Amino acid sequence: MVLVVAAVIAVTVVRRPAPRILFSELTDTQAGFAAEHLRELDAEFMRDDTEFLTGDASADLLIAPLGRGITAEPSELAPVPPENFDLLPVSVRAVGRIDGEEKLLPVALDHVELLYRHGAFAERGVLVDGRVRSLDGLETVAADFVEPGFFPVVVAGGEDTAMLDFVSVLTLSLGGVDAYLEFLGYLRVNGVNEDTLFTRGFDNAWNLQEIIRRMQEWRASGIIHPQWTRLEGDDVMAFAEAQRAVAVVMRLSTHRSWPVYVLRRWRTSPFPYEDPRAAGTGLVAPVFVGAVASSSPWREEALEVLPRLVEADFQTEVVQRWRLAPVNSTAEALDRESAEVRFWAAASREILPSLADALPPETAAALAEAVRGRVGR
């Protein structure tokens, strides 16, 4: 009987397909860095025939940005043992919890930041611990620089992701965390219905029309580029390189793509709150996560590899090469910006996804276009 059972187990093992790891929404270069590191692990899941995939495919182990990269239902994901979260700050741990159960392991942080000219803000006394904490402070400094040919605040509003990142940080600044979450939930259920989208009230009676008014005021006063809803990333970098702006709203990952000589006079901050006392309650920080398919024939082996993604080696060797911020509280950060993002995330009550990532693609595109239509091109 023992021999029969052993034979059945052997056949089952042989018939298992090769382990599959999917890198979704990562660049080929980012996926290559991760695959290079994972191949070296001493783990049963990492075999000579382990497949590394990109794009849209099924897999046993998935590494992807939360939102647009994770499309599985919670029931399709295996629970992650809670001890795997021990090296993560409390607010970052919460990102992986779905309906009270850990299903996603945060691996790396991006951030929708305010990139600002340090001298311009420091000279005017609006910085607190290196942060621009007050929206009024941002507007005051920007207004001081309004002149023909100079555009104090620039945003790549012609790109849907950048536009929705901007809407995201303004929503958090003006409405707060609860309004942000209500607004996101409403969009997920109802999509973009322009009859009610801009006037429907959320927490504390906030509505999207407040953002539209602020954008229109900035445009009319010269604070933001008059054609900002058409600008793209190269345009924004050109203004920064020519020193014809004092603030940019962008992602850390985009910031990383700029030449070092362009960034010499610039520093980063979370986007400021209208009420500075609320700073720290929430942070718009896209998160890359790892997950294991609950139906995977390699489920247990994949769950043994998953925590290796938050160990110091992966965080230092791979996350640094991704040029993102580590989630491990003790891992070495790439530079000051990465260390600051990790600190801001740990100090925040809640880590929030950008609307660009959290909404279905068609809803995200419709929202970006609706905002452009209301603000004017």
CSV table of C-alpha atoms in Angstrom, one decimal, residues 42-375:
chain,number,residue,atom,x,y,z
A,42,ASP,CA,17.6,27.9,-3.3
A,43,ALA,CA,14.0,26.9,-3.4
A,44,GLU,CA,12.0,24.0,-4.9
A,45,PHE,CA,9.9,26.4,-6.9
A,46,MET,CA,13.0,27.8,-8.7
A,47,ARG,CA,13.8,24.9,-11.1
A,48,ASP,CA,15.7,24.8,-14.3
A,49,ASP,CA,12.3,24.7,-16.2
A,50,THR,CA,10.7,27.6,-14.2
A,51,GLU,CA,9.1,29.9,-16.7
A,52,PHE,CA,9.3,33.7,-16.4
A,53,LEU,CA,6.4,35.5,-18.3
A,54,THR,CA,5.3,39.0,-19.0
A,55,GLY,CA,2.1,40.4,-20.4
A,56,ASP,CA,-1.3,38.7,-19.8
A,57,ALA,CA,-1.0,35.1,-18.8
A,58,SER,CA,-1.9,32.7,-16.0
A,59,ALA,CA,0.8,31.9,-13.5
A,60,ASP,CA,1.5,30.4,-10.1
A,61,LEU,CA,3.3,33.5,-8.7
A,62,LEU,CA,2.4,37.0,-9.8
A,63,ILE,CA,4.3,40.3,-9.3
A,64,ALA,CA,2.4,43.3,-10.4
A,65,PRO,CA,1.3,46.8,-9.5
A,66,LEU,CA,-1.9,46.8,-7.3
A,67,GLY,CA,-4.9,47.7,-9.4
A,68,ARG,CA,-4.2,47.5,-13.1
A,69,GLY,CA,-1.8,44.5,-12.6
A,70,ILE,CA,-4.0,42.4,-10.3
A,71,THR,CA,-7.2,41.3,-11.9
A,72,ALA,CA,-7.9,38.1,-10.0
A,73,GLU,CA,-10.8,37.8,-7.6
A,74,PRO,CA,-9.8,37.5,-3.9
A,75,SER,CA,-11.0,33.9,-3.8
A,76,GLU,CA,-8.5,33.1,-6.6
A,77,LEU,CA,-5.6,34.2,-4.4
A,78,ALA,CA,-4.0,32.1,-1.7
A,79,PRO,CA,-3.8,33.5,1.8
A,80,VAL,CA,-0.3,34.8,2.7
A,81,PRO,CA,0.9,33.8,6.2
A,82,PRO,CA,0.8,37.0,8.4
A,83,GLU,CA,4.4,36.6,9.5
A,84,ASN,CA,5.5,37.5,6.0
A,85,PHE,CA,4.5,41.0,6.7
A,86,ASP,CA,6.6,41.5,9.8
A,87,LEU,CA,9.3,43.6,8.0
A,88,LEU,CA,6.7,46.1,6.6
A,89,PRO,CA,5.2,49.3,8.2
A,90,VAL,CA,1.7,49.0,9.4
A,91,SER,CA,0.2,51.2,6.7
A,92,VAL,CA,2.0,49.2,4.0
A,93,ARG,CA,0.8,45.8,5.5
A,94,ALA,CA,-2.8,47.0,5.2
A,95,VAL,CA,-2.5,47.3,1.4
A,96,GLY,CA,-2.3,43.5,1.1
A,97,ARG,CA,-5.4,42.8,3.3
A,98,ILE,CA,-8.6,42.0,1.4
A,99,ASP,CA,-11.8,41.4,3.5
A,100,GLY,CA,-9.7,41.0,6.6
A,101,GLU,CA,-7.3,38.4,5.1
A,102,GLU,CA,-3.7,38.9,3.8
A,103,LYS,CA,-3.7,38.0,0.1
A,104,LEU,CA,-1.2,40.4,-1.4
A,105,LEU,CA,2.4,41.0,-0.2
A,106,PRO,CA,3.6,44.6,-0.9
A,107,VAL,CA,7.0,44.5,-2.6
A,108,ALA,CA,7.9,48.1,-3.7
A,109,LEU,CA,6.4,51.6,-3.6
A,110,ASP,CA,6.0,54.2,-6.3
A,111,HIS,CA,4.6,57.7,-5.3
A,112,VAL,CA,2.7,60.5,-6.9
A,113,GLU,CA,4.9,63.3,-5.7
A,114,LEU,CA,5.3,67.1,-5.8
A,115,LEU,CA,8.8,67.7,-7.4
A,116,TYR,CA,9.7,71.3,-6.4
A,117,ARG,CA,12.6,73.7,-6.8
A,118,HIS,CA,14.1,73.7,-3.3
A,119,GLY,CA,15.5,77.2,-3.4
A,120,ALA,CA,12.3,78.8,-4.4
A,121,PHE,CA,10.3,77.2,-1.6
A,122,ALA,CA,13.0,77.4,1.1
A,123,GLU,CA,13.5,81.1,0.6
A,124,ARG,CA,9.8,81.7,1.2
A,125,GLY,CA,9.7,79.7,4.4
A,126,VAL,CA,7.0,77.3,3.4
A,127,LEU,CA,8.9,74.0,4.0
A,128,VAL,CA,8.4,71.9,7.1
A,129,ASP,CA,10.9,69.1,7.4
A,130,GLY,CA,11.5,69.3,3.7
A,131,ARG,CA,7.9,69.0,2.9
A,132,VAL,CA,5.5,71.4,1.2
A,133,ARG,CA,2.7,70.8,3.7
A,134,SER,CA,0.2,73.5,2.8
A,135,LEU,CA,-1.7,73.9,-0.5
A,136,ASP,CA,-1.9,77.6,0.2
A,137,GLY,CA,1.9,77.6,0.5
A,138,LEU,CA,2.3,75.9,-2.9
A,139,GLU,CA,-0.1,78.4,-4.5
A,140,THR,CA,1.6,81.4,-2.8
A,141,VAL,CA,5.1,80.4,-4.1
A,142,ALA,CA,3.7,79.6,-7.5
A,143,ALA,CA,1.9,82.9,-7.8
A,144,ASP,CA,5.2,84.7,-7.1
A,145,PHE,CA,6.7,83.2,-10.2
A,146,VAL,CA,3.9,84.0,-12.7
A,147,GLU,CA,5.2,85.9,-15.6
A,148,PRO,CA,5.1,85.5,-19.4
A,149,GLY,CA,6.9,82.4,-20.6
A,150,PHE,CA,7.2,81.0,-17.0
A,151,PHE,CA,4.7,78.3,-15.9
A,152,PRO,CA,5.1,77.7,-12.1
A,153,VAL,CA,3.2,74.3,-12.0
A,154,VAL,CA,3.4,71.9,-14.9
A,155,VAL,CA,1.6,68.5,-15.3
A,156,ALA,CA,1.5,66.2,-18.2
A,157,GLY,CA,-2.3,66.5,-18.5
A,158,GLY,CA,-2.3,65.1,-22.0
A,159,GLU,CA,-1.5,61.7,-20.6
A,160,ASP,CA,-4.3,59.8,-18.9
A,161,THR,CA,-2.1,58.4,-16.1
A,162,ALA,CA,-0.6,61.8,-15.2
A,163,MET,CA,-4.0,63.5,-15.4
A,164,LEU,CA,-5.6,61.0,-13.0
A,165,ASP,CA,-2.5,61.1,-10.7
A,166,PHE,CA,-3.1,64.9,-10.5
A,167,VAL,CA,-6.9,64.4,-9.8
A,168,SER,CA,-5.9,61.8,-7.2
A,169,VAL,CA,-3.7,64.1,-5.1
A,170,LEU,CA,-6.0,67.0,-5.4
A,171,THR,CA,-8.9,64.8,-4.3
A,172,LEU,CA,-6.9,63.7,-1.2
A,173,SER,CA,-5.8,67.3,-0.5
A,174,LEU,CA,-9.2,68.8,-0.7
A,175,GLY,CA,-11.5,66.0,0.3
A,176,GLY,CA,-9.4,63.8,2.6
A,177,VAL,CA,-9.1,60.0,2.8
A,178,ASP,CA,-12.7,59.1,3.4
A,179,ALA,CA,-13.9,61.2,0.4
A,180,TYR,CA,-11.2,59.7,-1.7
A,181,LEU,CA,-12.3,56.2,-0.9
A,182,GLU,CA,-16.0,57.0,-1.4
A,183,PHE,CA,-15.2,58.7,-4.8
A,184,LEU,CA,-13.2,55.7,-5.9
A,185,GLY,CA,-15.9,53.3,-4.8
A,186,TYR,CA,-18.6,55.3,-6.7
A,187,LEU,CA,-16.5,55.3,-9.9
A,188,ARG,CA,-15.9,51.5,-9.7
A,189,VAL,CA,-19.7,50.9,-9.5
A,190,ASN,CA,-21.2,53.7,-11.6
A,191,GLY,CA,-18.4,54.6,-14.1
A,192,VAL,CA,-18.3,58.1,-15.5
A,193,ASN,CA,-21.8,59.6,-15.6
A,194,GLU,CA,-21.3,63.3,-16.3
A,195,ASP,CA,-24.8,64.2,-15.2
A,196,THR,CA,-23.9,63.4,-11.6
A,197,LEU,CA,-20.1,62.9,-11.5
A,198,PHE,CA,-19.1,66.5,-10.8
A,199,THR,CA,-21.8,67.5,-8.4
A,200,ARG,CA,-22.4,64.3,-6.3
A,201,GLY,CA,-21.3,64.9,-2.7
A,202,PHE,CA,-19.0,62.6,-0.9
A,203,ASP,CA,-17.5,62.7,2.6
A,204,ASN,CA,-17.8,66.2,4.1
A,205,ALA,CA,-19.8,67.2,1.0
A,206,TRP,CA,-16.7,67.2,-1.2
A,207,ASN,CA,-17.4,66.9,-4.9
A,208,LEU,CA,-15.3,66.7,-8.1
A,209,GLN,CA,-16.4,70.2,-9.1
A,210,GLU,CA,-14.1,71.6,-6.3
A,211,ILE,CA,-11.1,70.2,-8.3
A,212,ILE,CA,-12.3,71.6,-11.5
A,213,ARG,CA,-12.7,75.1,-9.9
A,214,ARG,CA,-9.2,74.9,-8.5
A,215,MET,CA,-7.7,73.8,-11.9
A,216,GLN,CA,-9.6,76.6,-13.7
A,217,GLU,CA,-8.4,79.2,-11.1
A,218,TRP,CA,-4.8,78.1,-11.5
A,219,ARG,CA,-5.0,78.3,-15.2
A,220,ALA,CA,-6.7,81.7,-15.2
A,221,SER,CA,-4.1,83.1,-12.8
A,222,GLY,CA,-1.1,81.7,-14.7
A,223,ILE,CA,-0.1,79.3,-12.0
A,224,ILE,CA,-0.4,76.3,-14.3
A,225,HIS,CA,0.5,76.1,-18.0
A,226,PRO,CA,-2.5,77.3,-20.1
A,227,GLN,CA,-2.4,74.2,-22.3
A,228,TRP,CA,-1.5,71.8,-19.5
A,229,THR,CA,-4.2,69.3,-20.5
A,230,ARG,CA,-2.3,68.8,-23.8
A,231,LEU,CA,1.2,68.5,-22.3
A,232,GLU,CA,3.1,65.2,-22.3
A,233,GLY,CA,6.0,63.9,-20.3
A,234,ASP,CA,8.7,65.3,-22.6
A,235,ASP,CA,7.1,68.7,-22.5
A,236,VAL,CA,7.2,68.7,-18.7
A,237,MET,CA,10.8,67.7,-18.6
A,238,ALA,CA,11.7,70.5,-21.0
A,239,PHE,CA,10.1,73.1,-18.8
A,240,ALA,CA,12.0,71.7,-15.8
A,241,GLU,CA,15.3,71.5,-17.6
A,242,ALA,CA,14.9,75.1,-18.8
A,243,GLN,CA,14.1,76.2,-15.2
A,244,ARG,CA,10.8,77.6,-16.4
A,245,ALA,CA,8.7,76.0,-13.6
A,246,VAL,CA,8.9,75.6,-9.8
A,247,ALA,CA,6.7,72.5,-9.3
A,248,VAL,CA,5.8,69.4,-11.1
A,249,VAL,CA,3.2,66.7,-10.2
A,250,MET,CA,4.6,63.3,-11.3
A,251,ARG,CA,5.5,59.8,-10.2
A,252,LEU,CA,8.7,58.8,-8.5
A,253,SER,CA,9.2,56.3,-11.4
A,254,THR,CA,8.9,59.1,-13.9
A,255,HIS,CA,11.2,61.3,-11.9
A,256,ARG,CA,13.8,58.5,-12.1
A,257,SER,CA,13.8,58.6,-15.9
A,258,TRP,CA,15.1,62.2,-15.9
A,259,PRO,CA,18.8,63.0,-16.3
A,260,VAL,CA,20.6,63.7,-13.1
A,261,TYR,CA,21.7,67.2,-14.3
A,262,VAL,CA,18.0,68.2,-14.6
A,263,LEU,CA,17.2,67.2,-11.1
A,264,ARG,CA,20.1,69.0,-9.3
A,265,ARG,CA,17.9,71.8,-7.9
A,266,TRP,CA,14.8,69.8,-7.2
A,267,ARG,CA,13.5,68.0,-4.2
A,268,THR,CA,10.4,65.8,-3.6
A,269,SER,CA,7.4,66.1,-1.2
A,270,PRO,CA,4.0,64.5,-0.9
A,271,PHE,CA,1.4,66.7,-2.5
A,272,PRO,CA,0.3,69.2,0.1
A,273,TYR,CA,-3.0,69.2,1.9
A,274,GLU,CA,-5.4,72.1,1.9
A,275,ASP,CA,-5.5,71.6,5.7
A,276,PRO,CA,-1.8,70.9,6.7
A,277,ARG,CA,-3.0,69.2,10.0
A,278,ALA,CA,-4.2,66.4,7.8
A,279,ALA,CA,-0.8,65.7,6.4
A,280,GLY,CA,0.1,62.1,7.0
A,281,THR,CA,-3.5,60.7,7.0
A,282,GLY,CA,-3.1,59.4,3.5
A,283,LEU,CA,-0.5,59.0,0.7
A,284,VAL,CA,-1.1,58.3,-3.0
A,285,ALA,CA,1.5,55.7,-3.5
A,286,PRO,CA,1.1,53.0,-6.2
A,287,VAL,CA,2.3,49.6,-4.7
A,288,PHE,CA,3.8,46.6,-6.5
A,289,VAL,CA,2.7,43.4,-4.9
A,290,GLY,CA,3.3,39.7,-5.0
A,291,ALA,CA,0.5,37.0,-5.0
A,292,VAL,CA,0.0,33.3,-5.4
A,293,ALA,CA,-2.8,31.6,-7.3
A,294,SER,CA,-5.0,29.6,-4.9
A,295,SER,CA,-5.5,26.9,-7.5
A,296,SER,CA,-1.8,26.6,-8.4
A,297,PRO,CA,-0.3,23.1,-8.4
A,298,TRP,CA,2.8,24.8,-7.0
A,299,ARG,CA,0.9,26.8,-4.3
A,300,GLU,CA,2.9,25.7,-1.3
A,301,GLU,CA,6.2,26.1,-3.0
A,302,ALA,CA,5.3,29.5,-4.4
A,303,LEU,CA,4.2,30.6,-0.9
A,304,GLU,CA,7.7,29.7,0.3
A,305,VAL,CA,9.3,31.9,-2.3
A,306,LEU,CA,6.9,34.9,-1.8
A,307,PRO,CA,8.4,36.2,1.4
A,308,ARG,CA,11.8,36.3,-0.2
A,309,LEU,CA,10.5,39.3,-2.1
A,310,VAL,CA,10.6,41.4,1.0
A,311,GLU,CA,13.9,40.2,2.4
A,312,ALA,CA,16.8,42.6,2.3
A,313,ASP,CA,18.5,41.0,-0.6
A,314,PHE,CA,15.6,41.3,-3.0
A,315,GLN,CA,14.7,44.8,-1.7
A,316,THR,CA,18.3,46.0,-2.2
A,317,GLU,CA,19.2,44.3,-5.4
A,318,VAL,CA,15.9,44.3,-7.3
A,319,VAL,CA,13.8,47.2,-5.9
A,320,GLN,CA,16.8,49.5,-6.2
A,321,ARG,CA,17.3,48.5,-9.8
A,322,TRP,CA,13.6,49.1,-10.4
A,323,ARG,CA,14.4,52.6,-9.0
A,324,LEU,CA,11.4,52.4,-6.7
A,325,ALA,CA,11.2,52.6,-2.9
A,326,PRO,CA,11.6,49.5,-0.7
A,327,VAL,CA,8.9,48.3,1.7
A,328,ASN,CA,11.3,46.5,4.0
A,329,SER,CA,11.8,48.8,7.0
A,330,THR,CA,15.5,47.8,7.3
A,331,ALA,CA,16.6,47.4,3.7
A,332,GLU,CA,18.9,50.0,2.2
A,333,ALA,CA,17.2,52.6,0.1
A,334,LEU,CA,18.6,53.7,-3.3
A,335,ASP,CA,18.8,57.3,-2.3
A,336,ARG,CA,17.1,60.1,-0.2
A,337,GLU,CA,14.0,60.0,-2.4
A,338,SER,CA,13.4,56.3,-1.9
A,339,ALA,CA,14.1,56.6,1.9
A,340,GLU,CA,11.6,59.5,2.1
A,341,VAL,CA,8.8,57.7,0.3
A,342,ARG,CA,9.2,54.7,2.6
A,343,PHE,CA,9.2,57.0,5.6
A,344,TRP,CA,6.1,58.9,4.4
A,345,ALA,CA,4.3,55.6,3.7
A,346,ALA,CA,5.1,54.4,7.3
A,347,ALA,CA,3.9,57.7,8.7
A,348,SER,CA,0.6,57.7,6.8
A,349,ARG,CA,-2.6,56.3,8.1
A,350,GLU,CA,-3.5,54.8,4.7
A,351,ILE,CA,-1.7,54.1,1.5
A,352,LEU,CA,-4.0,54.9,-1.5
A,353,PRO,CA,-3.9,53.8,-5.1
A,354,SER,CA,-4.0,56.3,-7.8
A,355,LEU,CA,-7.3,56.5,-9.7
A,356,ALA,CA,-5.2,55.7,-12.8
A,357,ASP,CA,-4.4,52.3,-11.4
A,358,ALA,CA,-7.5,51.5,-9.3
A,359,LEU,CA,-10.1,52.0,-12.0
A,360,PRO,CA,-10.9,49.7,-14.9
A,361,PRO,CA,-9.1,51.0,-18.0
A,362,GLU,CA,-12.2,52.3,-19.8
A,363,THR,CA,-13.4,54.1,-16.7
A,364,ALA,CA,-10.0,55.7,-16.2
A,365,ALA,CA,-9.8,56.9,-19.8
A,366,ALA,CA,-13.4,58.3,-19.6
A,367,LEU,CA,-12.6,60.2,-16.3
A,368,ALA,CA,-9.5,61.7,-17.7
A,369,GLU,CA,-11.3,62.9,-20.8
A,370,ALA,CA,-14.3,64.2,-18.7
A,371,VAL,CA,-11.9,66.3,-16.6
A,372,ARG,CA,-10.2,67.7,-19.7
A,373,GLY,CA,-13.6,68.6,-21.1
A,374,ARG,CA,-14.6,70.5,-18.0
A,375,VAL,CA,-11.3,72.3,-17.4
